[in-house]
Amino acid sequence: IACTKLRKQNYDLIITAMEMPVMDGYEFILHTRENPDTSDIPIIVLGQREKIAELVKVQSVGVQALLASPLNTDRLAAEVERILAQQRLNREREEMKHYLTDEAIAAVKRGAAGEKYQTKVDNAFRTIVFTDIAQFTPLCENMNAFEVVDMLNNYFDKMVETLIYYGASIDKFIGDAIMALFPRKPDDAIEAGIHVLAELREFNKTREIEHKMTLNVGAGVHIGKLMLGTIGEQERMDGTVIADAVNLASRVEGLTKYYRTHMIITGEM
């Protein structure tokens, strides 16, 4: 019955006993973990204190708490509250990733840990990548607002997934443009740019068939020194980058239209 209900409805937490009539707790947990739809649900296991071997065995398949009999209801309630609070925190962190840069999330974590507000600056070489859709405004003249937003979201999904795969931190979206930072070696950024253009070709194949239109995108890659830090005041902070290198990367991307090429790479020593 429990397995059937898990398939039909989403649950935040599972509490199971080790001893059950049809399958034991270990088999039930394995069944839950093997199903992609239920593999991440936290589990509390209730077992008998004298059967330590069984309790140790379930730890190997990923449970969040083990409670031995006789059951202490206060302890159980405390574990439930702890696990659900951790679940909410994890969801909030995942949501923050959609709206904040890595630096901004780090600043939030420092504040949550009790660190006092202070400006933090990292002055180092980074690789900056700008991508931009050529002739975007004329392209959208025959599209309604919903179609424009839908196109951009599908386009961003493809581009951002590739950029992040190669180690990028997405700094911001500026209209139809993407600004990304690569903290590691410049080769990562260059390889990401090449694969972004390859993804664009696949994206255009679908749009050409369904919408009779394709996108032309330029990528500017610049390796330079920039200041990466948290700025603002105590009531409102933001993680951002400041440097001529950022403006230069944007201008390099603009040159792709002038020279009719897909990517230009520049750098400074």
CSV table of C-alpha atoms in Angstrom, one decimal:
chain,number,residue,atom,x,y,z
A,1,ILE,CA,0.0,0.0,0.0
A,2,ALA,CA,2.8,2.4,0.9
A,3,CYS,CA,4.6,1.8,-2.4
A,4,THR,CA,1.4,2.5,-4.3
A,5,LYS,CA,0.7,5.7,-2.4
A,6,LEU,CA,4.3,6.9,-3.1
A,7,ARG,CA,3.8,6.5,-6.8
A,8,LYS,CA,0.5,8.5,-6.8
A,9,GLN,CA,1.4,11.4,-4.4
A,10,ASN,CA,4.4,13.5,-3.4
A,11,TYR,CA,5.5,13.3,0.2
A,12,ASP,CA,8.0,15.4,2.2
A,13,LEU,CA,9.0,12.7,4.7
A,14,ILE,CA,8.8,8.9,5.2
A,15,ILE,CA,8.7,7.2,8.6
A,16,THR,CA,9.0,3.4,8.4
A,17,ALA,CA,9.6,0.5,10.8
A,18,MET,CA,12.2,-2.1,10.2
A,19,GLU,CA,9.8,-5.0,10.9
A,20,MET,CA,6.8,-5.1,8.5
A,21,PRO,CA,4.6,-8.1,7.2
A,22,VAL,CA,5.2,-7.9,3.4
A,23,MET,CA,8.7,-6.4,3.1
A,24,ASP,CA,11.1,-5.3,5.8
A,25,GLY,CA,12.2,-1.8,6.3
A,26,TYR,CA,15.5,-2.3,4.4
A,27,GLU,CA,13.7,-3.7,1.3
A,28,PHE,CA,11.2,-0.8,1.4
A,29,ILE,CA,14.0,1.8,1.6
A,30,LEU,CA,15.8,0.1,-1.3
A,31,HIS,CA,12.6,0.2,-3.3
A,32,THR,CA,12.2,3.9,-2.5
A,33,ARG,CA,15.8,4.9,-3.3
A,34,GLU,CA,15.7,3.0,-6.7
A,35,ASN,CA,12.7,5.0,-7.9
A,36,PRO,CA,13.8,8.4,-9.3
A,37,ASP,CA,10.5,10.0,-8.1
A,38,THR,CA,11.1,9.0,-4.5
A,39,SER,CA,14.9,8.7,-4.2
A,40,ASP,CA,15.3,12.1,-2.5
A,41,ILE,CA,12.5,11.8,0.1
A,42,PRO,CA,14.1,11.9,3.6
A,43,ILE,CA,13.4,8.7,5.7
A,44,ILE,CA,13.2,8.1,9.4
A,45,VAL,CA,13.6,4.4,10.4
A,46,LEU,CA,12.2,2.9,13.6
A,47,GLY,CA,13.9,-0.3,14.9
A,48,GLN,CA,14.6,-2.4,17.9
A,49,ARG,CA,17.7,-1.4,19.9
A,50,GLU,CA,18.9,-5.0,20.2
A,51,LYS,CA,19.0,-5.4,16.4
A,52,ILE,CA,21.9,-3.0,15.8
A,53,ALA,CA,23.1,-4.8,12.7
A,54,GLU,CA,19.9,-4.1,10.9
A,55,LEU,CA,20.0,-0.4,11.9
A,56,VAL,CA,23.6,-0.1,10.6
A,57,LYS,CA,22.6,-1.8,7.3
A,58,VAL,CA,19.9,0.8,6.6
A,59,GLN,CA,22.5,3.6,7.1
A,60,SER,CA,24.3,2.5,4.0
A,61,VAL,CA,21.3,3.2,1.8
A,62,GLY,CA,20.7,6.7,3.0
A,63,VAL,CA,18.4,7.5,5.9
A,64,GLN,CA,18.2,10.8,7.7
A,65,ALA,CA,17.5,9.4,11.2
A,66,LEU,CA,17.5,6.1,13.1
A,67,LEU,CA,15.3,5.8,16.2
A,68,ALA,CA,15.4,2.7,18.5
A,69,SER,CA,12.6,1.4,20.6
A,70,PRO,CA,11.1,2.1,23.0
A,71,LEU,CA,9.9,5.1,20.9
A,72,ASN,CA,10.4,8.5,22.4
A,73,THR,CA,7.7,10.7,20.8
A,74,ASP,CA,9.4,13.9,21.7
A,75,ARG,CA,12.6,12.7,20.0
A,76,LEU,CA,10.6,11.7,16.9
A,77,ALA,CA,8.8,15.1,16.7
A,78,ALA,CA,12.2,16.8,17.0
A,79,GLU,CA,13.7,14.7,14.2
A,80,VAL,CA,10.7,15.4,12.0
A,81,GLU,CA,11.0,19.2,12.6
A,82,ARG,CA,14.8,19.1,11.9
A,83,ILE,CA,14.5,17.2,8.7
A,84,LEU,CA,11.6,19.3,7.3
A,85,ALA,CA,13.4,22.5,8.2
A,86,GLN,CA,16.5,21.2,6.3
A,87,GLN,CA,14.3,20.4,3.3
A,88,ARG,CA,12.9,23.9,3.3
A,89,LEU,CA,16.4,25.4,3.5
A,90,ASN,CA,17.6,23.2,0.6
A,91,ARG,CA,14.6,24.3,-1.5
A,92,GLU,CA,15.3,28.0,-0.7
A,93,ARG,CA,18.9,27.6,-1.7
A,94,GLU,CA,17.9,26.0,-5.0
A,95,GLU,CA,15.4,28.9,-5.6
A,96,MET,CA,18.1,31.5,-4.8
A,97,LYS,CA,20.3,30.0,-7.5
A,98,HIS,CA,17.7,31.0,-10.1
A,99,TYR,CA,17.9,34.7,-9.1
A,100,LEU,CA,21.3,35.4,-7.4
A,101,THR,CA,24.9,35.1,-8.5
A,102,ASP,CA,27.3,32.8,-6.7
A,103,GLU,CA,28.9,35.8,-5.0
A,104,ALA,CA,25.5,37.1,-3.8
A,105,ILE,CA,24.6,33.6,-2.4
A,106,ALA,CA,27.9,33.5,-0.6
A,107,ALA,CA,27.2,36.9,1.0
A,108,VAL,CA,23.7,35.6,2.2
A,109,LYS,CA,25.4,32.6,3.7
A,110,ARG,CA,28.0,34.7,5.5
A,111,GLY,CA,25.2,36.8,6.9
A,112,ALA,CA,23.2,33.8,8.0
A,113,ALA,CA,26.4,32.5,9.8
A,114,GLY,CA,26.5,35.8,11.8
A,115,GLU,CA,29.3,37.6,10.0
A,116,LYS,CA,29.0,41.3,10.2
A,117,TYR,CA,28.4,43.3,7.0
A,118,GLN,CA,31.6,44.1,5.2
A,119,THR,CA,32.7,44.8,1.7
A,120,LYS,CA,34.6,41.8,0.3
A,121,VAL,CA,36.6,42.2,-2.9
A,122,ASP,CA,38.5,39.6,-4.9
A,123,ASN,CA,40.9,41.3,-7.4
A,124,ALA,CA,42.0,38.6,-9.8
A,125,PHE,CA,42.1,37.4,-13.4
A,126,ARG,CA,38.8,36.0,-14.7
A,127,THR,CA,37.5,35.1,-18.1
A,128,ILE,CA,34.3,37.1,-19.1
A,129,VAL,CA,31.9,35.8,-21.7
A,130,PHE,CA,29.2,37.9,-23.3
A,131,THR,CA,26.7,36.4,-25.7
A,132,ASP,CA,24.1,38.4,-27.5
A,133,ILE,CA,21.4,37.8,-30.2
A,134,ALA,CA,22.1,39.9,-33.3
A,135,GLN,CA,19.2,42.1,-34.6
A,136,PHE,CA,17.0,41.1,-31.6
A,137,THR,CA,14.6,44.0,-31.7
A,138,PRO,CA,13.7,43.7,-35.5
A,139,LEU,CA,13.5,39.9,-34.9
A,140,CYS,CA,10.7,40.4,-32.3
A,141,GLU,CA,8.6,42.9,-34.3
A,142,ASN,CA,6.3,40.2,-35.6
A,143,MET,CA,6.1,38.4,-32.3
A,144,ASN,CA,3.8,39.1,-29.3
A,145,ALA,CA,5.2,39.5,-25.8
A,146,PHE,CA,4.4,35.8,-24.8
A,147,GLU,CA,6.2,34.5,-27.9
A,148,VAL,CA,9.3,36.7,-27.2
A,149,VAL,CA,9.5,35.6,-23.5
A,150,ASP,CA,9.0,31.9,-24.5
A,151,MET,CA,11.7,32.1,-27.1
A,152,LEU,CA,14.2,33.8,-24.7
A,153,ASN,CA,13.5,31.3,-21.9
A,154,ASN,CA,14.0,28.3,-24.2
A,155,TYR,CA,17.2,29.9,-25.6
A,156,PHE,CA,18.5,30.7,-22.1
A,157,ASP,CA,17.8,27.2,-21.0
A,158,LYS,CA,20.1,25.8,-23.7
A,159,MET,CA,22.8,28.4,-23.4
A,160,VAL,CA,23.0,28.5,-19.6
A,161,GLU,CA,23.1,24.8,-19.2
A,162,THR,CA,26.2,24.6,-21.4
A,163,LEU,CA,27.9,27.5,-19.8
A,164,ILE,CA,27.4,26.1,-16.3
A,165,TYR,CA,28.6,22.7,-17.5
A,166,TYR,CA,32.0,24.2,-18.3
A,167,GLY,CA,32.3,26.0,-14.9
A,168,ALA,CA,30.6,29.4,-15.5
A,169,SER,CA,29.0,31.5,-12.9
A,170,ILE,CA,26.1,33.4,-14.6
A,171,ASP,CA,26.5,37.0,-13.5
A,172,LYS,CA,23.4,38.5,-15.1
A,173,PHE,CA,21.0,38.6,-18.0
A,174,ILE,CA,20.8,41.9,-19.9
A,175,GLY,CA,17.8,41.7,-22.2
A,176,ASP,CA,18.8,39.0,-24.6
A,177,ALA,CA,22.4,39.0,-23.5
A,178,ILE,CA,24.2,36.7,-21.1
A,179,MET,CA,27.2,37.7,-19.0
A,180,ALA,CA,29.1,34.8,-17.5
A,181,LEU,CA,32.3,34.5,-15.5
A,182,PHE,CA,34.8,31.7,-15.6
A,183,PRO,CA,37.1,31.5,-12.5
A,184,ARG,CA,39.3,28.7,-13.8
A,185,LYS,CA,41.5,28.5,-16.8
A,186,PRO,CA,40.5,30.5,-20.0
A,187,ASP,CA,40.2,27.2,-22.0
A,188,ASP,CA,37.0,26.5,-20.1
A,189,ALA,CA,35.4,29.7,-21.4
A,190,ILE,CA,36.6,29.1,-25.0
A,191,GLU,CA,35.4,25.6,-25.0
A,192,ALA,CA,32.0,26.7,-23.5
A,193,GLY,CA,31.7,29.4,-26.3
A,194,ILE,CA,32.3,26.8,-29.0
A,195,HIS,CA,29.7,24.5,-27.5
A,196,VAL,CA,27.2,27.3,-27.0
A,197,LEU,CA,27.4,28.0,-30.7
A,198,ALA,CA,26.9,24.3,-31.4
A,199,GLU,CA,23.9,24.2,-29.2
A,200,LEU,CA,22.6,27.3,-31.0
A,201,ARG,CA,22.7,25.3,-34.3
A,202,GLU,CA,20.5,22.6,-32.8
A,203,PHE,CA,18.2,25.2,-31.3
A,204,ASN,CA,17.9,26.9,-34.7
A,205,LYS,CA,17.0,23.6,-36.4
A,206,THR,CA,13.8,23.4,-34.3
A,207,ARG,CA,12.9,27.1,-34.7
A,208,GLU,CA,13.5,27.0,-38.5
A,209,ILE,CA,11.0,24.1,-38.8
A,210,GLU,CA,8.4,25.5,-36.3
A,211,HIS,CA,8.7,29.3,-36.6
A,212,LYS,CA,10.5,29.8,-40.0
A,213,MET,CA,13.2,31.9,-38.2
A,214,THR,CA,16.6,31.4,-36.7
A,215,LEU,CA,18.8,33.3,-34.2
A,216,ASN,CA,22.3,34.6,-34.9
A,217,VAL,CA,24.4,34.9,-31.7
A,218,GLY,CA,27.8,36.4,-31.2
A,219,ALA,CA,30.1,35.6,-28.3
A,220,GLY,CA,32.8,37.9,-26.9
A,221,VAL,CA,35.5,36.2,-24.7
A,222,HIS,CA,38.0,38.4,-22.8
A,223,ILE,CA,40.6,37.4,-20.2
A,224,GLY,CA,41.3,40.2,-17.8
A,225,LYS,CA,41.7,41.4,-14.2
A,226,LEU,CA,38.5,42.5,-12.5
A,227,MET,CA,37.2,43.2,-9.0
A,228,LEU,CA,34.6,40.7,-7.8
A,229,GLY,CA,32.9,41.6,-4.6
A,230,THR,CA,29.9,42.6,-2.5
A,231,ILE,CA,28.9,46.2,-2.7
A,232,GLY,CA,26.0,48.2,-1.1
A,233,GLU,CA,25.0,49.1,2.4
A,234,GLN,CA,23.7,47.2,5.3
A,235,GLU,CA,20.1,47.2,4.1
A,236,ARG,CA,20.8,46.2,0.5
A,237,MET,CA,23.8,44.3,-0.9
A,238,ASP,CA,24.7,42.8,-4.2
A,239,GLY,CA,27.4,40.7,-5.7
A,240,THR,CA,28.9,42.3,-8.8
A,241,VAL,CA,32.0,42.7,-10.9
A,242,ILE,CA,33.7,46.0,-11.7
A,243,ALA,CA,36.5,46.5,-14.2
A,244,ASP,CA,37.4,47.8,-17.7
A,245,ALA,CA,37.7,44.1,-18.6
A,246,VAL,CA,33.9,43.7,-18.3
A,247,ASN,CA,33.2,46.6,-20.7
A,248,LEU,CA,35.9,45.3,-23.0
A,249,ALA,CA,34.3,41.9,-23.1
A,250,SER,CA,30.9,43.5,-24.1
A,251,ARG,CA,32.6,45.5,-26.8
A,252,VAL,CA,34.4,42.5,-28.1
A,253,GLU,CA,31.1,40.7,-28.5
A,254,GLY,CA,29.8,43.7,-30.4
A,255,LEU,CA,32.6,43.4,-32.9
A,256,THR,CA,31.4,39.9,-33.9
A,257,LYS,CA,28.6,41.7,-35.8
A,258,TYR,CA,31.0,44.1,-37.5
A,259,TYR,CA,33.3,41.3,-38.6
A,260,ARG,CA,30.5,38.9,-39.2
A,261,THR,CA,32.0,36.1,-37.1
A,262,HIS,CA,30.5,34.1,-34.2
A,263,MET,CA,33.2,34.5,-31.6
A,264,ILE,CA,36.2,36.8,-30.8
A,265,ILE,CA,38.7,36.1,-28.1
A,266,THR,CA,40.9,38.7,-26.5
A,267,GLY,CA,43.1,38.9,-23.3
A,268,GLU,CA,45.5,41.0,-21.3
A,269,MET,CA,48.6,40.1,-19.3
